[in-house]
XYZ file of C-alpha atoms in Angstrom:
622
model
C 87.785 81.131 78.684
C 89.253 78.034 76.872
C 92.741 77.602 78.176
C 95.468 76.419 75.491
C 98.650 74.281 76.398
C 99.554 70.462 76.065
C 100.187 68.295 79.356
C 100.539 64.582 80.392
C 97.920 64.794 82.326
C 95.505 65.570 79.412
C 96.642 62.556 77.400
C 96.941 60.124 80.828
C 92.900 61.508 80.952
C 92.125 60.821 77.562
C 93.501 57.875 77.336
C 91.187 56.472 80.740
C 88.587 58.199 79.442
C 88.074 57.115 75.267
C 88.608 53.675 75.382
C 92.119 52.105 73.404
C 91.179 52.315 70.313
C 92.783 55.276 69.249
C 95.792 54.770 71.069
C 96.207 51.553 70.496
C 96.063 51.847 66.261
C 98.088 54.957 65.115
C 96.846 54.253 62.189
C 98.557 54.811 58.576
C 100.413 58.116 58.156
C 99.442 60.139 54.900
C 101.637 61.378 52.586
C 102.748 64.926 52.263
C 104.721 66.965 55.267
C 102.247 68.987 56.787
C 103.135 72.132 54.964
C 100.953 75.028 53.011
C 103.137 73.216 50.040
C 102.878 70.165 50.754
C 99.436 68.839 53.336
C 99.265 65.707 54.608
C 96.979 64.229 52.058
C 93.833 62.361 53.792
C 92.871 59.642 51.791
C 91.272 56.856 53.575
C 90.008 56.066 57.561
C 93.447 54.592 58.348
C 94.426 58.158 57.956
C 91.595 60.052 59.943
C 92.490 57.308 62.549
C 95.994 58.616 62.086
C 95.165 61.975 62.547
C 92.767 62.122 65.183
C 95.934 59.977 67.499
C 98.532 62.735 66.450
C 96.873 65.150 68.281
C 97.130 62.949 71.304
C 100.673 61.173 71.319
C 102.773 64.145 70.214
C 102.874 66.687 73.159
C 104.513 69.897 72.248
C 103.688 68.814 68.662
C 102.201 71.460 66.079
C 98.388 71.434 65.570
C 98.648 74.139 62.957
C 99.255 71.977 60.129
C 97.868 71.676 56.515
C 95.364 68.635 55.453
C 93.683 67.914 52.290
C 91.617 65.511 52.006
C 92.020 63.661 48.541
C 88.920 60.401 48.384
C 85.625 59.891 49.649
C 85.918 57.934 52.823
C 83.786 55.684 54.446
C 83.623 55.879 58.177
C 81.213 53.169 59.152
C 83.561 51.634 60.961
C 84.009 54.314 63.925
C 80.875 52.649 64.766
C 82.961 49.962 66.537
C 86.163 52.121 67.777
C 86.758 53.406 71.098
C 84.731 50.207 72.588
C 81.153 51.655 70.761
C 82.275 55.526 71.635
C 83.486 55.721 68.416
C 85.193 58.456 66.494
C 87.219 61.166 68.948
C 87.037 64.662 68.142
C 90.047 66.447 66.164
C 91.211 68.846 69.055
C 89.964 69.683 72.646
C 90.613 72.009 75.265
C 94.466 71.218 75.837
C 95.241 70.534 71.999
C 93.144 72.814 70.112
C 93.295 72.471 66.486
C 94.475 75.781 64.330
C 95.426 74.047 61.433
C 93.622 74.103 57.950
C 91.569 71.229 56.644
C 90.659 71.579 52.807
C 87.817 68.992 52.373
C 88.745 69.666 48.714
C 84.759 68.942 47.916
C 85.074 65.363 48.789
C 82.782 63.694 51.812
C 83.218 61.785 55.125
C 80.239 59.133 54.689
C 78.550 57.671 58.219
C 80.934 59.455 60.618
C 79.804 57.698 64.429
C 80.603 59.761 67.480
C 78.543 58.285 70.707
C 80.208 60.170 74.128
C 77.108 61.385 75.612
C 79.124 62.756 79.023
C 81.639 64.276 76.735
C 81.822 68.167 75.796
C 83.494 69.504 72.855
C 81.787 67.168 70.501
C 81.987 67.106 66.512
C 84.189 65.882 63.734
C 86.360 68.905 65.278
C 86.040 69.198 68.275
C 87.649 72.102 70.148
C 89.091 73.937 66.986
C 90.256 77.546 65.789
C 91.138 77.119 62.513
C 89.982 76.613 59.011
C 87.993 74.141 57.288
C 86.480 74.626 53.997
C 85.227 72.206 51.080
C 84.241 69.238 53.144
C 80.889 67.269 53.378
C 79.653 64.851 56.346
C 77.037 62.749 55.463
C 75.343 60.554 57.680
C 76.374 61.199 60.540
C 75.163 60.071 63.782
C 76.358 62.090 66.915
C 75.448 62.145 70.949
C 77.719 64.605 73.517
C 77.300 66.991 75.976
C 78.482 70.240 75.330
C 78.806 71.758 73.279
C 77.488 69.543 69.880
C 78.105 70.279 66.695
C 77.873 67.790 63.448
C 81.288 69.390 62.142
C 82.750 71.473 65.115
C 81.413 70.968 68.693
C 83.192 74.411 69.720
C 84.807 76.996 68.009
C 86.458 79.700 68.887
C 88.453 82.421 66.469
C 87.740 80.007 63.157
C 86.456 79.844 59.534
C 84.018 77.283 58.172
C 83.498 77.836 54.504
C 81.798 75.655 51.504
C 80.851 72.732 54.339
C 77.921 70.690 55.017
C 76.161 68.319 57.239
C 73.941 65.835 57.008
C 72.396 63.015 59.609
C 71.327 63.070 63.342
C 72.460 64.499 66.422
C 71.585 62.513 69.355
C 71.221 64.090 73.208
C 72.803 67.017 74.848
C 72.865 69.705 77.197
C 72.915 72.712 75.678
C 75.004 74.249 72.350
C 73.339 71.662 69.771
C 74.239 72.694 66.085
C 73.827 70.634 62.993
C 76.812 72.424 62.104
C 78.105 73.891 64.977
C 77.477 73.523 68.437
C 79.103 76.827 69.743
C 80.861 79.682 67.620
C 82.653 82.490 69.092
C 84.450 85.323 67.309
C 84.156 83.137 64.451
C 83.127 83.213 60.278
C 81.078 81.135 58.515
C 80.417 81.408 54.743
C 78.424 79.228 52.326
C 77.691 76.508 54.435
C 74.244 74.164 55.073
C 73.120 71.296 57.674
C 70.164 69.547 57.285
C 70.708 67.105 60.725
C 67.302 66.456 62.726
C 67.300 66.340 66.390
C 65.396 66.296 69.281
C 65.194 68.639 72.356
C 66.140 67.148 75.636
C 65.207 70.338 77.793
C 68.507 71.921 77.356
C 69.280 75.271 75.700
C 70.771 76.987 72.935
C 69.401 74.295 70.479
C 69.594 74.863 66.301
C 69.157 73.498 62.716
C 72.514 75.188 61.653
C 74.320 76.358 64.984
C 73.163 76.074 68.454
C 75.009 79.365 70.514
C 76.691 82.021 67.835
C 78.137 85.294 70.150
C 80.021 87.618 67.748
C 79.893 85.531 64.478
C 79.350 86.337 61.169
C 77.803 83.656 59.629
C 75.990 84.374 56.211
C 75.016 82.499 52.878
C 74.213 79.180 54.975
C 70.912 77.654 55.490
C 69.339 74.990 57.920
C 66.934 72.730 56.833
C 66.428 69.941 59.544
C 63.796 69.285 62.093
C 63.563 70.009 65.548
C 61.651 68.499 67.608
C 60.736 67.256 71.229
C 58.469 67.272 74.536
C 60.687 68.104 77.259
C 60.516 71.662 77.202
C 63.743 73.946 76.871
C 65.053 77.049 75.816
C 66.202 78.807 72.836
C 65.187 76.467 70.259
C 65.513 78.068 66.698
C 65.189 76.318 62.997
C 68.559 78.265 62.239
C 70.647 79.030 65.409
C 69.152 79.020 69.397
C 70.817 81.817 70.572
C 72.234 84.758 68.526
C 74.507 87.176 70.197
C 76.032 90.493 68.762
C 79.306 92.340 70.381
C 81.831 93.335 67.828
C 79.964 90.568 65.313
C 77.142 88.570 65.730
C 75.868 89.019 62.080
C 73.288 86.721 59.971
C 73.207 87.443 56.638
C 71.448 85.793 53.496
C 70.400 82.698 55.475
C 67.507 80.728 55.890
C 65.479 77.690 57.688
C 63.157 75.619 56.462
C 62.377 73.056 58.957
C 59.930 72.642 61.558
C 60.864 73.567 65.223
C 58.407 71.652 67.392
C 58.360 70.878 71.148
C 54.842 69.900 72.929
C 55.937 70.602 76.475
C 56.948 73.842 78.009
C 59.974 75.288 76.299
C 60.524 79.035 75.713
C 62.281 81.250 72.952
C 60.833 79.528 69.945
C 61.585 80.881 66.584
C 61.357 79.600 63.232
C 64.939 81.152 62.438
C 66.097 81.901 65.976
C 65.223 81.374 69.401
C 66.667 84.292 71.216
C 68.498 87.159 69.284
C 70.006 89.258 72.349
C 73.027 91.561 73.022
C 73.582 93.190 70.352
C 72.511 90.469 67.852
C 71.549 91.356 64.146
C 69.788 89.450 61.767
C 70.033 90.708 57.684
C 67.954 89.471 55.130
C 66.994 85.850 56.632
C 63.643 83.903 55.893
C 62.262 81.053 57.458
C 59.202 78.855 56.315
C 59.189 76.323 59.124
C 56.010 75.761 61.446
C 57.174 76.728 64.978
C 55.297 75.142 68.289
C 56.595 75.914 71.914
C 54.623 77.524 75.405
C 56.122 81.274 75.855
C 58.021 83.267 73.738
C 56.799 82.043 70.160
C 57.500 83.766 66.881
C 57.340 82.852 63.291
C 60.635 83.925 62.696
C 62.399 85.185 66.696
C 60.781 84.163 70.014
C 63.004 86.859 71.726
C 64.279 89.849 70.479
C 66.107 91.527 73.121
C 66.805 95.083 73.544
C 69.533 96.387 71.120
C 68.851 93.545 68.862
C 68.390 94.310 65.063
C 66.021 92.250 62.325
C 65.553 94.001 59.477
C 64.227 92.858 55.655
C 63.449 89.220 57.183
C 60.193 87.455 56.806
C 58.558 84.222 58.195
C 55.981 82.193 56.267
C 55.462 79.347 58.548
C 53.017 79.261 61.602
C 53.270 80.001 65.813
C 51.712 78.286 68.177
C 51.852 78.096 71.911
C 51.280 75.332 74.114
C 49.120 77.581 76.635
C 51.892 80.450 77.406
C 52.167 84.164 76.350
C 53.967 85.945 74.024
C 53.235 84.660 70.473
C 53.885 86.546 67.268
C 53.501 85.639 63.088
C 57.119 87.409 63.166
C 58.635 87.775 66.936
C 56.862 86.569 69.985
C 58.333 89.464 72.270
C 60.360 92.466 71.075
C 62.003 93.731 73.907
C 62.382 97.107 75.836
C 63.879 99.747 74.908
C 66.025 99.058 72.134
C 64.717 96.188 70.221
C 64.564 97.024 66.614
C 62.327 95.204 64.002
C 62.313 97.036 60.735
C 60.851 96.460 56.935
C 60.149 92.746 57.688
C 56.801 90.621 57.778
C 55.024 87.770 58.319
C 52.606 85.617 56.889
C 51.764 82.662 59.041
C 49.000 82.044 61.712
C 49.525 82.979 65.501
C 47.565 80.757 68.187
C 47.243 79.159 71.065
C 48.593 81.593 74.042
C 46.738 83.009 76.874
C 47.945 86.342 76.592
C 49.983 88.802 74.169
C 49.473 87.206 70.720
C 49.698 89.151 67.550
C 49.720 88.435 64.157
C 53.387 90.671 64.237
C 54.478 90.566 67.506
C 52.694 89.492 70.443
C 54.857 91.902 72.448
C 56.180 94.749 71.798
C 58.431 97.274 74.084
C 60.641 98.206 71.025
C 60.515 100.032 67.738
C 58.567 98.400 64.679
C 58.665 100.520 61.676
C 57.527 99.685 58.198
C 56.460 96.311 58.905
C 53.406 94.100 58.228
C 51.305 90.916 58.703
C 48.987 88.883 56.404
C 45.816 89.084 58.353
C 43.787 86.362 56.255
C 45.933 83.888 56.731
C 47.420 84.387 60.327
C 43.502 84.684 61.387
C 44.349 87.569 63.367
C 43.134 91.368 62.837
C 45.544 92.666 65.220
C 49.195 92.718 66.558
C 51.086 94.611 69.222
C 52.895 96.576 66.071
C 52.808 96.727 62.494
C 49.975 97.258 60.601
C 48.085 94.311 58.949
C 46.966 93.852 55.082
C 45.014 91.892 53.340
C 46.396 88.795 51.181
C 45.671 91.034 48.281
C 47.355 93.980 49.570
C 50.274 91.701 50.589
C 50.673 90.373 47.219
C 50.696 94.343 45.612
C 53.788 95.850 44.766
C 52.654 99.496 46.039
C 51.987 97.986 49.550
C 56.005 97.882 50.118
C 57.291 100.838 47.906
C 55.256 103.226 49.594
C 56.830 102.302 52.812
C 60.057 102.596 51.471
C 61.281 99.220 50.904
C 64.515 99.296 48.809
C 63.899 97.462 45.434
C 67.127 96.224 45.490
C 66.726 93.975 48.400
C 63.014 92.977 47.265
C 61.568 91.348 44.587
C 57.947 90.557 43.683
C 56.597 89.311 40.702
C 53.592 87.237 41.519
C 54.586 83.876 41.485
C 57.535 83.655 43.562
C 56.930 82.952 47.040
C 53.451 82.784 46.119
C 53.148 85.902 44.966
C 54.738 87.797 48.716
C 58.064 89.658 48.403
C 60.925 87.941 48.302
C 64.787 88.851 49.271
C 66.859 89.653 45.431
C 69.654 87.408 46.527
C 67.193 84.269 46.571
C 66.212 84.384 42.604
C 69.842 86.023 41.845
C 73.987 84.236 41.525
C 74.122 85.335 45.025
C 71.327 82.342 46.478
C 73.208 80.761 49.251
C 73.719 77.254 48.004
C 70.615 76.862 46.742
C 71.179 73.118 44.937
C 74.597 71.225 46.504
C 75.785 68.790 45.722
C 76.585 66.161 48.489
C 78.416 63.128 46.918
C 79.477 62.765 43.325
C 81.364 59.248 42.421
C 82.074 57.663 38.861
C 82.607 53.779 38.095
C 84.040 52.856 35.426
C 81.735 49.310 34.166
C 83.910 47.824 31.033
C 83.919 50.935 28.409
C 81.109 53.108 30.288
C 80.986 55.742 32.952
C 77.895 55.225 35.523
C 78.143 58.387 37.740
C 76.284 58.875 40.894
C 75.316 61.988 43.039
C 73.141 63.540 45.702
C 71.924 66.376 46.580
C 70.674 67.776 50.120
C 67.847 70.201 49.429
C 67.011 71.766 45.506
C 65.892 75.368 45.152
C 64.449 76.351 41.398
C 67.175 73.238 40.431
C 66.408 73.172 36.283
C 68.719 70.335 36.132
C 72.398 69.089 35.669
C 74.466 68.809 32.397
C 77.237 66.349 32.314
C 80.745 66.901 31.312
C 83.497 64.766 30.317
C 86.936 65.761 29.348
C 89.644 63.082 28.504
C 92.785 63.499 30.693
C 95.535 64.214 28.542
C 96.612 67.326 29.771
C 94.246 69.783 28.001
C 92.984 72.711 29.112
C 89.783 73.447 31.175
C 87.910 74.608 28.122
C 88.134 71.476 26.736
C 84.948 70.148 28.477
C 82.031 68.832 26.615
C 79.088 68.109 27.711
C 77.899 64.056 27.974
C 74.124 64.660 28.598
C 71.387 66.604 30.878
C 69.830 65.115 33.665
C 66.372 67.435 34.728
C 66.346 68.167 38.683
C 64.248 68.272 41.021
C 62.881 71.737 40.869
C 62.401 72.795 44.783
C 62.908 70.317 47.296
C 63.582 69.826 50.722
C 64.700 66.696 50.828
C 67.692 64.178 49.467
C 67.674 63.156 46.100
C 69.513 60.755 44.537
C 70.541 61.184 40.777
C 72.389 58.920 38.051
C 73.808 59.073 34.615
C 75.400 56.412 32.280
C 78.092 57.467 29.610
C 78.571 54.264 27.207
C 80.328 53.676 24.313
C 83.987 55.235 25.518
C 87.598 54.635 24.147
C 89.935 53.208 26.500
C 91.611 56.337 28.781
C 91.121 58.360 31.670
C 88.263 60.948 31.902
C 87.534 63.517 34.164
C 83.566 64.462 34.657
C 81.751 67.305 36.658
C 78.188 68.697 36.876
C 77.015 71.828 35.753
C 73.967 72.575 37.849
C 71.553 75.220 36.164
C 68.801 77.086 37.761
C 65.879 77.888 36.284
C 66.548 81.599 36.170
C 69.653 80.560 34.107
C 72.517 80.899 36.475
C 74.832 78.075 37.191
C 77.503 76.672 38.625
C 80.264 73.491 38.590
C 80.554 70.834 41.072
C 84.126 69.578 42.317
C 85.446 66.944 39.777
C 85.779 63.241 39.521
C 88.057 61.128 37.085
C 87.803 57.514 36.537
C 89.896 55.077 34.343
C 87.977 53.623 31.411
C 88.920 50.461 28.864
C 91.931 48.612 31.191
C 90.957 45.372 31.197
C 91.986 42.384 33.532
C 93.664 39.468 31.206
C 91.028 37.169 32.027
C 88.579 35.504 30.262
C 85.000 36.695 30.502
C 81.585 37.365 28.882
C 79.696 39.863 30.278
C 76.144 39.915 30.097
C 74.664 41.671 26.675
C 72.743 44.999 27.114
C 70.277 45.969 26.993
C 68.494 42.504 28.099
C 65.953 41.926 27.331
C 66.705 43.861 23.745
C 64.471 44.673 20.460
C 66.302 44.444 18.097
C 69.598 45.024 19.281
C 71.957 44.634 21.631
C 75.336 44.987 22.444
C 77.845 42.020 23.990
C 81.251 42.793 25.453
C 83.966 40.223 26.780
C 87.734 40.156 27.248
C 90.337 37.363 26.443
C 93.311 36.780 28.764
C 95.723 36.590 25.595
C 96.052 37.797 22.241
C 94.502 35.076 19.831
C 91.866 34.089 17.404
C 88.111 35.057 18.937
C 85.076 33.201 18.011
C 81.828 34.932 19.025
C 78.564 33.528 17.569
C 74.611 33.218 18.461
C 72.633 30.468 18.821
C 68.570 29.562 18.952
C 67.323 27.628 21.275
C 67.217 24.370 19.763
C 70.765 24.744 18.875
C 71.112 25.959 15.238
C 73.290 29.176 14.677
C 71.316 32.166 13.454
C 74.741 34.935 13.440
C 78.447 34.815 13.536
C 79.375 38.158 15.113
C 83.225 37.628 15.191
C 86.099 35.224 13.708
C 89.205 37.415 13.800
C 92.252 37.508 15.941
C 92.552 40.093 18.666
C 94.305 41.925 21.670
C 94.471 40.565 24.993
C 94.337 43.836 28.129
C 91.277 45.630 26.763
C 87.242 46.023 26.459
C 85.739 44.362 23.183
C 82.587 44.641 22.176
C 80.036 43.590 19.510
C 76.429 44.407 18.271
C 73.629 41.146 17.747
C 71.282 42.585 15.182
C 68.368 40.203 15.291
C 66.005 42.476 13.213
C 65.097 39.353 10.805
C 64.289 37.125 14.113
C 61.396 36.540 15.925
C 61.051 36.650 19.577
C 62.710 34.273 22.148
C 65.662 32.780 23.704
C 68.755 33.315 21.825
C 72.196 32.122 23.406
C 75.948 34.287 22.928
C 78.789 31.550 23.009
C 82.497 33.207 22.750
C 85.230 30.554 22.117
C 89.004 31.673 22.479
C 92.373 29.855 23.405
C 90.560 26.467 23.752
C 87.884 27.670 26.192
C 84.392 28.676 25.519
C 81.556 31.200 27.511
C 77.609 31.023 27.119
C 75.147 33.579 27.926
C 71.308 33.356 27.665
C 70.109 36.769 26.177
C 66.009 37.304 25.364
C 64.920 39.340 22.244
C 61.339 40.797 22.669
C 59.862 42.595 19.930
């Protein structure tokens, strides 16, 4: 039981304990006063810094305030705080956090946290409350435990629309590329893809590592696990899944591989060990899973009053020389444990004893389930009944058992041709495409915007759209150009788009990311300011370059005056006077070099203005 209250002797420990860093720089205070009304705005490190000290100088303060978070921020430099310990977790044990932090879509880039004897690890780090809306990218993580890339414990509180992505270093036990431990908790439309390595703890997942009485659902996992120090409950989703009054997964899925070459037990593709009560609702995973005892495609364990039901697993089991290997669950416990309308696909090896192309053991009830026997090489199973490829891939296999069409879908191409859960081709895919940064520059009178994405699924592509900021409404949006995705992937991908050509104002842009089934869906937006120039004197160099046949040249004057902008050859003689006019000082001007009637080569822009004069060499190549 985590005890809650404030004392002097907490802070007089952190303080020996984290270095001075913290303490020792308060920070810069954000604006705003706290309030539902009015949050503290985050909008740079000096603020993080600020906030992670306030919950550490102010005793009897309030840690039930609002935060929005209002830039990007680069955190690089925790890297260096703390004397190398780096960034302290928001909240622990007497200063929990129960506030609300609103990431408003916006990212925390390289967060460093390196306190390897230190439990309660993650951005938050002992924490009841609510975050929603934020992304963590890059972030590089070692504690004890629990470990979590965005809350190390949590206990009572609501993660929605959040994300992680990076490496978690060592730990004991409760490793979660999300979160390390979640109690009583919710989590909603959420994804990790943080690779780590077991150590020989416990309780070790893709997406969280210990989740008693939580609903989590619409989230997926997509990192790698892997190791050689044996362990236990090691799952591509969650380690350890426990039920109560909650203990629900719902819509989720895993895609990486959970691999450890020693002697580690309660290996799942999904989840290690689903016990007490846990249930597991219309999951997948499609990871390969390795371990010694207790192996299953999709659950090592499934303990007695445990529940999977309309779940599959595609990737393969194998055991390092134990027992207890299944294509679906390696051992499905007495007397209660329930496995029902779910199969499996992949290949089930290696053990000494109780391997089955379902389940390798099986003390519970199995109803209305089935294996691929081609492709898991096995003709038999401790329950379930096995089928052909063929027969897997026929509709009449499934209905005949009962499976309710409106939680399955086949039609032969999908999931190579093997049923498939509805939500996954449907609006209600958990995150299938999101997006994890999104920034705009403004370069003289274009946009260049930038974004990335974490894993694609069925991604047709992106359409642009710009709006100018004037106060119009959101149906004012128009759309600036398509950029084709990635189809299905697994891993980052970077994107870009350039909008040229713009009149001087501010612009707001967002993505509209379309599926290939048709759906979509908007990102967060950006705005950027677009044709303020510095009054300076410049020439920028012409684009395209090299060009055929033209190309454009912009430059800006630092005073209003008479402009001069001609071309020469490269012996000297002038082949084009572009400009001889008088003009404004504080913007972006531009003009176009035709050289359609000239032949290839060197060519040279000169612009002359208040007494001065700029050169730049430009090539034409027809």
């Amino acid at each position: 039981m985590k005890k809650i209250g404030y004392t002097l002797a907490a802070v007089i420990l952190f303080v020996l304990c984290s270095g001075t860093k913290a303490l020792s720089q308060v920070g810069t205070p954000p604006s705003g006063s706290g309030t539902q009304v009015s949050p503290f705005l985050i909008d740079s490190l000096d603020n993080l810094l600020w906030l992670q000290d306030y919950f550490y100088r102010y005793s009897g303060g309030d840690y039930s305030k609002y935060y929005k978070q209002i830039s990007d921020i680069n955190a690089s430099a925790t890297s260096g705080w703390n004397s190398g310990q780096g960034f302290y977790p928001i909240g622990f044990s007497s200063a929990i956090f129960t506030g609300t932090y609103d990431g408003n879509g916006h990212t925390i880039d390289s967060l460093c946290i390196n306190r390897p004897s230190q439990g309660n690890v993650g951005f938050f780090g002992d924490y009841s409350g609510t975050v929603k809306n934020l992304r963590l990218t890059n972030i590089n993580i070692t504690g004890s435990t629990p470990v979590g890339g965005l809350v190390g414990y949590c206990a009572s509180g609501t993660i929605t629309n959040c994300s992680t992505t990076g490496k978690i270093g060592s730990g004991a036990q409760y490793l979660g590329g999300l979160v390390g431990e979640a109690i009583n908790s919710a989590i909603d439309s959420c994804f990790s893809t943080v690779s780590f390595n077991s150590t020989g703890g416990s309780f070790i997942g893709g997406f969280v590592g210990y989740s008693q009485e939580t609903a989590i659902s619409n989230c997926y996992s997509t990192g790698n696990i892997g190791g050689s120090s044996g362990g236990f409950e090691l799952g591509g989703f969650a380690g350890g899944n426990e039920g109560g009054s909650g203990g629900h997964l719902t819509n989720c899925y895993s895609t990486g591989n959970v691999i450890d070459s020693s002697t580690s037990q309660n290996v799942g593709g999904f989840v290690g060990k689903n016990f007490s009560g846990g249930n597991i609702h219309k999951c997948y995973s499609t990871g390969n899973v390795q371990g010694y005892s207790y192996v299953g495609g999709f659950v090592g364990w499934n303990l007695p009053s445990c529940l999977i039901e309309n779940s599959y697993s595609r990737g393969n089991a194998v055991s390092n020389g134990g027992t207890y290997v299944g294509g679906l669950v390696g051992f499905n416990d007495s007397p209660n444990g329930f496995i029902d309308t779910c199969y499996s696909t992949g290949n089930a090896s290696g053990g000494t004893g109780f391997v089955g192309g379902l389940v390798g053991f099986n003390g519970g009830f199995v109803d209305s389930c089935f294996w691929d026997t081609l492709t898991s090489g096995l003709s038999s199973s401790a329950a379930g009944t096995g089928k052909s490829t063929a027969q897997m891939k026929t509709q009449s296999t499934f209905t005949s058992s009962g499976w309710d069409a409106t939680v399955w879908n086949m039609d032969g191409a999908t999931n190579d041709g093997y049923p498939y859960l509805a939500w996954q081709n449907s609006g209600g895919t958990p995150l299938p495409v999101e997006v994890a940064s999104l920034s705009a520059v403004a370069l003289n009178t274009s946009v260049g915007l930038k974004w990335t994405t974490a894993t694609e699924v069925n991604n047709g592509g992106w359409e642009v759209e710009r709006k100018a900021e004037l106060g119009v409404v959101s149906d004012d949006w128009v759309k600036a150009g398509f950029v084709k995705g990635a189809g299905t992937s697994i891993s980052p991908r970077q994107y870009s788009f350039s909008d040229p050509n713009l009149a001087a104002g501010t612009y707001a842009y967002r993505l509209k990311q379309i599926d290939r089934s048709g759906s979509f869906k908007y990102s967060s937006e950006v705005t950027v300011a677009v044709g303020t120039a510095p009054r300076v004197f410049t020439l920028s160099q012409n684009y395209p370059n090299p060009f055929n046949p033209t190309t454009t040249i912009e430059f800006t004057i630092p005073a209003d005056g008479r402009v001069v902008l001609k071309v020469y050859d490269i012996v000297g003689r002038e082949v084009a006077t572009l400009l001889d006019e008088d003009m404004k000082a504080g913007v972006f001007q531009r003009a176009v070099f035709d050289a359609t009637r000239l032949s290839s080569g060197i060519y040279f822009a000169r612009l002359e203005s208040g007494g001065k004069h700029l050169l730049k060499k430009m090539m034409l190549m027809k």
